[in-house]
PDB file of C-alpha atoms in Angstrom:
ATOM      1  CA  MET M  17      -0.260  -0.377  -0.295  1.00 89.00           C
ATOM      2  CA  GLU M  18       2.832   2.391   0.928  1.00 92.00           C
ATOM      3  CA  GLU M  19       4.640   1.666  -2.951  1.00 90.00           C
ATOM      4  CA  ALA M  20       1.485   2.246  -4.166  1.00 89.00           C
ATOM      5  CA  THR M  21       0.783   5.583  -2.490  1.00 92.00           C
ATOM      6  CA  VAL M  22       4.530   6.701  -3.412  1.00 93.00           C
ATOM      7  CA  ARG M  23       4.087   5.401  -6.637  1.00 90.00           C
ATOM      8  CA  ALA M  24       0.811   7.883  -7.642  1.00 91.00           C
ATOM      9  CA  GLY M  25       2.217  10.628  -6.017  1.00 93.00           C
ATOM     10  CA  GLY M  26       5.342  10.300  -8.230  1.00 91.00           C
ATOM     11  CA  VAL M  27       7.307  11.373  -5.440  1.00 92.00           C
ATOM     12  CA  ALA M  28       9.394   9.623  -2.897  1.00 93.00           C
ATOM     13  CA  ALA M  29       8.652  10.458   0.500  1.00 94.00           C
ATOM     14  CA  PRO M  30       8.111   9.041   3.766  1.00 95.00           C
ATOM     15  CA  THR M  31       4.973   7.478   4.313  1.00 96.00           C
ATOM     16  CA  LYS M  32       3.454   5.706   7.891  1.00 96.00           C
ATOM     17  CA  ALA M  33       0.584   2.677   6.880  1.00 94.00           C
ATOM     18  CA  ARG M  34      -2.015   1.863   9.564  1.00 93.00           C
ATOM     19  CA  CYS M  35      -4.921  -0.348   9.849  1.00 89.00           C
ATOM     20  CA  GLU M  36      -7.892  -1.318  11.602  1.00 86.00           C
ATOM     21  CA  THR M  37      -8.376  -4.760  12.342  1.00 77.00           C
ATOM     22  CA  ASP M  38      -8.182  -7.468  15.580  1.00 69.00           C
ATOM     23  CA  LYS M  39      -5.398  -8.709  14.654  1.00 66.00           C
ATOM     24  CA  LYS M  40      -6.610 -11.678  16.854  1.00 65.00           C
ATOM     25  CA  ARG M  41      -9.470 -12.423  14.423  1.00 63.00           C
ATOM     26  CA  ILE M  42      -7.089 -12.907  11.688  1.00 62.00           C
ATOM     27  CA  GLY M  43      -6.920 -15.985  10.406  1.00 59.00           C
ATOM     28  CA  THR M  44     -10.088 -17.626  11.854  1.00 62.00           C
ATOM     29  CA  ARG M  45     -12.296 -15.989   9.503  1.00 66.00           C
ATOM     30  CA  PRO M  46     -11.983 -13.875   6.121  1.00 68.00           C
ATOM     31  CA  GLU M  47     -11.873 -10.806   7.400  1.00 80.00           C
ATOM     32  CA  ILE M  48     -12.432  -6.546   5.098  1.00 85.00           C
ATOM     33  CA  PHE M  49     -10.970  -3.563   7.131  1.00 88.00           C
ATOM     34  CA  ALA M  50      -9.834   0.036   6.442  1.00 92.00           C
ATOM     35  CA  CYS M  51      -6.072   0.869   5.804  1.00 93.00           C
ATOM     36  CA  THR M  52      -4.434   4.434   5.696  1.00 95.00           C
ATOM     37  CA  VAL M  53      -1.058   5.610   4.128  1.00 96.00           C
ATOM     38  CA  SER M  54      -0.266   8.705   5.408  1.00 96.00           C
ATOM     39  CA  TYR M  55       1.967  10.503   2.648  1.00 96.00           C
ATOM     40  CA  ARG M  56       3.312  14.712   1.916  1.00 94.00           C
ATOM     41  CA  GLY M  57       0.269  15.681   4.999  1.00 94.00           C
ATOM     42  CA  LYS M  58      -2.232  13.279   3.020  1.00 96.00           C
ATOM     43  CA  THR M  59      -3.745   9.704   3.936  1.00 96.00           C
ATOM     44  CA  ALA M  60      -5.065   8.040   0.839  1.00 95.00           C
ATOM     45  CA  GLU M  61      -7.221   4.794   1.743  1.00 94.00           C
ATOM     46  CA  PHE M  62      -7.409   1.405   1.140  1.00 93.00           C
ATOM     47  CA  ARG M  63      -9.714  -1.323   1.636  1.00 91.00           C
ATOM     48  CA  ALA M  64      -7.924  -4.983   2.560  1.00 88.00           C
ATOM     49  CA  SER M  65      -9.562  -8.229   2.875  1.00 85.00           C
ATOM     50  CA  VAL M  66      -6.962 -11.129   4.725  1.00 80.00           C
ATOM     51  CA  SER M  67      -8.530 -14.754   3.386  1.00 77.00           C
ATOM     52  CA  VAL M  68      -6.814 -18.034   4.602  1.00 72.00           C
ATOM     53  CA  LEU M  69      -5.775 -20.099   2.192  1.00 74.00           C
ATOM     54  CA  SER M  70      -4.674 -23.522   4.095  1.00 72.00           C
ATOM     55  CA  LYS M  71      -4.416 -24.513   7.568  1.00 72.00           C
ATOM     56  CA  ARG M  72      -2.354 -27.380   8.665  1.00 71.00           C
ATOM     57  CA  LEU M  73      -0.773 -28.945  11.793  1.00 72.00           C
ATOM     58  CA  THR M  74       2.667 -29.183  12.323  1.00 69.00           C
ATOM     59  CA  SER M  75       4.450 -31.387  14.614  1.00 67.00           C
ATOM     60  CA  GLU M  76       7.954 -31.263  15.984  1.00 70.00           C
ATOM     61  CA  PRO M  77      10.677 -33.594  14.377  1.00 67.00           C
ATOM     62  CA  GLY M  78      10.285 -36.986  15.933  1.00 66.00           C
ATOM     63  CA  GLN M  79       6.987 -36.534  17.881  1.00 67.00           C
ATOM     64  CA  ASN M  80       3.617 -38.086  16.210  1.00 67.00           C
ATOM     65  CA  PHE M  81       0.783 -35.799  17.648  1.00 66.00           C
ATOM     66  CA  PRO M  82       0.813 -31.957  16.375  1.00 62.00           C
ATOM     67  CA  SER M  83       2.346 -29.305  17.791  1.00 68.00           C
ATOM     68  CA  GLY M  84       0.313 -25.766  16.515  1.00 71.00           C
ATOM     69  CA  THR M  85      -0.783 -24.884  12.867  1.00 71.00           C
ATOM     70  CA  GLU M  86       0.279 -23.463  10.069  1.00 74.00           C
ATOM     71  CA  TYR M  87      -1.870 -21.148   8.102  1.00 71.00           C
ATOM     72  CA  GLN M  88      -1.329 -19.457   4.894  1.00 76.00           C
ATOM     73  CA  TYR M  89      -2.500 -16.226   4.233  1.00 77.00           C
ATOM     74  CA  ARG M  90      -3.769 -13.877   1.250  1.00 80.00           C
ATOM     75  CA  LEU M  91      -3.732 -10.110   1.886  1.00 80.00           C
ATOM     76  CA  THR M  92      -5.464  -8.133  -1.176  1.00 84.00           C
ATOM     77  CA  THR M  93      -6.012  -4.381  -0.967  1.00 86.00           C
ATOM     78  CA  VAL M  94      -7.647  -2.425  -2.905  1.00 87.00           C
ATOM     79  CA  ALA M  95      -7.182   2.207  -3.064  1.00 89.00           C
ATOM     80  CA  THR M  96     -10.085   3.783  -2.901  1.00 91.00           C
ATOM     81  CA  LYS M  97      -8.316   7.223  -2.325  1.00 93.00           C
ATOM     82  CA  LEU M  98      -4.936   8.305  -3.737  1.00 93.00           C
ATOM     83  CA  VAL M  99      -3.082  10.866  -3.302  1.00 95.00           C
ATOM     84  CA  LEU M 100      -1.887  12.987  -6.408  1.00 94.00           C
ATOM     85  CA  THR M 101       1.115  15.614  -6.396  1.00 94.00           C
ATOM     86  CA  ARG M 102       1.547  18.414  -9.018  1.00 94.00           C
ATOM     87  CA  GLU M 103       4.908  17.444  -9.523  1.00 93.00           C
ATOM     88  CA  GLY M 104       4.411  14.187  -9.490  1.00 93.00           C
ATOM     89  CA  VAL M 105       2.658  14.806 -12.882  1.00 93.00           C
ATOM     90  CA  HIS M 106       4.386  16.749 -14.118  1.00 91.00           C
ATOM     91  CA  ARG M 107       7.031  14.359 -14.252  1.00 89.00           C
ATOM     92  CA  GLN M 108       5.598  11.304 -15.422  1.00 89.00           C
ATOM     93  CA  TRP M 109       3.617  13.479 -17.941  1.00 88.00           C
ATOM     94  CA  GLY M 110       7.436  14.686 -19.443  1.00 80.00           C
ATOM     95  CA  TYR M 111       8.004  10.809 -19.712  1.00 66.00           C
ATOM     96  CA  HIS M 112       4.902  10.451 -22.252  1.00 58.00           C
ATOM     97  CA  PRO M 113       5.902   9.603 -25.605  1.00 56.00           C
ATOM     98  CA  SER M 114       3.344  10.832 -27.297  1.00 54.00           C
ATOM     99  CA  GLY M 115       5.122  13.145 -30.889  1.00 49.00           C
ATOM    100  CA  GLY M 116       7.797  14.826 -31.931  1.00 51.00           C
ATOM    101  CA  ASP M 117      11.052  16.807 -31.052  1.00 57.00           C
ATOM    102  CA  ASP M 118       8.784  19.700 -31.226  1.00 63.00           C
ATOM    103  CA  ASN M 119       6.616  19.244 -28.989  1.00 71.00           C
ATOM    104  CA  GLU M 120       5.786  21.092 -25.612  1.00 78.00           C
ATOM    105  CA  TYR M 121       4.244  19.392 -22.797  1.00 81.00           C
ATOM    106  CA  ARG M 122       2.347  21.552 -20.362  1.00 86.00           C
ATOM    107  CA  CYS M 123      -0.500  20.370 -17.404  1.00 90.00           C
ATOM    108  CA  ASP M 124      -3.414  22.447 -15.752  1.00 91.00           C
ATOM    109  CA  ALA M 125      -2.152  25.510 -13.554  1.00 90.00           C
ATOM    110  CA  HIS M 126      -5.044  24.437 -11.531  1.00 92.00           C
ATOM    111  CA  ILE M 127      -3.451  21.071 -10.188  1.00 93.00           C
ATOM    112  CA  PRO M 128      -2.962  21.347  -6.489  1.00 94.00           C
ATOM    113  CA  GLU M 129       0.478  20.291  -4.416  1.00 94.00           C
ATOM    114  CA  ALA M 130      -1.308  17.692  -2.991  1.00 95.00           C
ATOM    115  CA  ALA M 131      -4.992  16.054  -3.083  1.00 94.00           C
ATOM    116  CA  VAL M 132      -6.682  13.364  -2.253  1.00 95.00           C
ATOM    117  CA  VAL M 133      -8.415  11.602  -5.457  1.00 93.00           C
ATOM    118  CA  ALA M 134     -10.701   8.870  -6.026  1.00 92.00           C
ATOM    119  CA  PRO M 135      -8.860   6.055  -8.627  1.00 91.00           C
ATOM    120  CA  GLY M 136      -9.906   6.753 -11.972  1.00 89.00           C
ATOM    121  CA  PRO M 137     -10.005   9.380 -14.371  1.00 91.00           C
ATOM    122  CA  THR M 138      -9.465  12.986 -12.352  1.00 93.00           C
ATOM    123  CA  PRO M 139     -10.375  16.421 -13.404  1.00 93.00           C
ATOM    124  CA  TYR M 140      -7.121  17.127 -14.398  1.00 94.00           C
ATOM    125  CA  ARG M 141      -4.975  16.994 -17.624  1.00 93.00           C
ATOM    126  CA  CYS M 142      -1.955  17.648 -19.360  1.00 91.00           C
ATOM    127  CA  TYR M 143      -1.364  18.587 -22.700  1.00 89.00           C
ATOM    128  CA  ASP M 144       0.359  18.258 -25.967  1.00 85.00           C
ATOM    129  CA  LEU M 145       1.772  21.107 -27.978  1.00 81.00           C
ATOM    130  CA  TYR M 146       3.124  20.143 -31.405  1.00 77.00           C
ATOM    131  CA  ARG M 147       3.385  21.553 -34.627  1.00 74.00           C
ATOM    132  CA  LEU M 148       2.552  20.633 -37.855  1.00 76.00           C
ATOM    133  CA  GLY M 149       3.560  22.892 -40.713  1.00 76.00           C
ATOM    134  CA  TYR M 150       2.714  26.774 -39.935  1.00 79.00           C
ATOM    135  CA  LYS M 151       0.032  25.628 -37.237  1.00 81.00           C
ATOM    136  CA  THR M 152       0.469  24.611 -33.691  1.00 78.00           C
ATOM    137  CA  ARG M 153      -2.206  21.687 -32.459  1.00 81.00           C
ATOM    138  CA  VAL M 154      -2.779  20.682 -28.996  1.00 84.00           C
ATOM    139  CA  ALA M 155      -4.045  17.444 -27.574  1.00 86.00           C
ATOM    140  CA  ALA M 156      -5.457  17.118 -24.587  1.00 91.00           C
ATOM    141  CA  TYR M 157      -4.914  13.781 -22.193  1.00 92.00           C
ATOM    142  CA  ARG M 158      -6.851  13.337 -19.022  1.00 93.00           C
ATOM    143  CA  VAL M 159      -4.465  12.209 -15.450  1.00 93.00           C
ATOM    144  CA  VAL M 160      -5.205   8.828 -14.107  1.00 90.00           C
ATOM    145  CA  LEU M 161      -5.354   7.207 -11.185  1.00 88.00           C
ATOM    146  CA  SER M 162      -5.368   2.968 -11.075  1.00 82.00           C
ATOM    147  CA  ALA M 163      -6.628   1.675  -8.427  1.00 67.00           C
ATOM    148  CA  GLU M 164      -5.361  -1.809  -8.804  1.00 59.00           C
ATOM    149  CA  ASP M 165      -3.081  -4.274 -10.611  1.00 53.00           C
ATOM    150  CA  GLY M 166      -3.937  -7.767 -10.328  1.00 48.00           C
ATOM    151  CA  GLU M 167      -4.280  -8.301  -6.555  1.00 45.00           C
ATOM    152  CA  GLN M 168      -2.484  -5.730  -5.005  1.00 47.00           C
ATOM    153  CA  PRO M 169      -2.993  -1.361  -5.559  1.00 53.00           C
ATOM    154  CA  ASP M 170      -1.408  -0.295  -7.685  1.00 72.00           C
ATOM    155  CA  GLY M 171      -1.131   3.498  -8.230  1.00 78.00           C
ATOM    156  CA  SER M 172       0.533   4.480 -11.532  1.00 84.00           C
ATOM    157  CA  LEU M 173      -0.476   7.737 -13.160  1.00 86.00           C
ATOM    158  CA  SER M 174      -1.399   7.641 -17.062  1.00 86.00           C
ATOM    159  CA  PHE M 175      -2.992   9.559 -19.418  1.00 89.00           C
ATOM    160  CA  LYS M 176      -5.933   9.069 -21.455  1.00 90.00           C
ATOM    161  CA  PRO M 177      -6.689  10.966 -24.809  1.00 91.00           C
ATOM    162  CA  VAL M 178      -9.539  13.607 -24.095  1.00 88.00           C
ATOM    163  CA  PRO M 179     -12.274  12.798 -26.846  1.00 77.00           C
ATOM    164  CA  THR M 180     -12.608  15.912 -29.235  1.00 58.00           C
ATOM    165  CA  GLU M 181     -16.028  16.658 -27.837  1.00 51.00           C
ATOM    166  CA  GLU M 182     -15.107  17.179 -24.488  1.00 47.00           C
ATOM    167  CA  PRO M 183     -13.767  20.616 -23.915  1.00 49.00           C
ATOM    168  CA  VAL M 184     -10.240  21.576 -23.603  1.00 51.00           C
ATOM    169  CA  ARG M 185      -9.855  24.409 -20.499  1.00 53.00           C
ATOM    170  CA  ARG M 186      -7.278  26.535 -21.686  1.00 52.00           C
ATOM    171  CA  ASP M 187      -5.785  28.222 -17.926  1.00 51.00           C
ATOM    172  CA  GLN M 188      -2.595  26.055 -18.380  1.00 45.00           C
TER     173      GLN M 188
END
């Protein structure tokens, strides 16, 4: 969860994770609980679940009777809120391979220093200004945060082209 939080923010910074669960109950039955990760003064939120994959009795060498129980668990987490940073978006957009050498890359000026947002498409956009002959064209891309990748939260940033019928903000 901490890795996903830093990946979403795009900037290395200290994190602190905390989960609201009764550790004594884990393993006795499937459990769903909330976790948070503090990052850059904001809090990312996750929904986590623990389930028992297998349970077997163990014994000490040379003994014919069980002396304990060994469990194998599966932890699954899904981000419900992640921290997005202006610096992280700008860094990631700089690596976006969308055009030629004459391109200029910009993002909305109103992206906050750090904001808590739900995974998926965000209200923020980045732009690729490119030249075609004597004209300059603008391609707009919505900033998107990934909620999960398989069984673990991903938190990666991507950029999805904005459909032409969706208006483009000119407040860069």
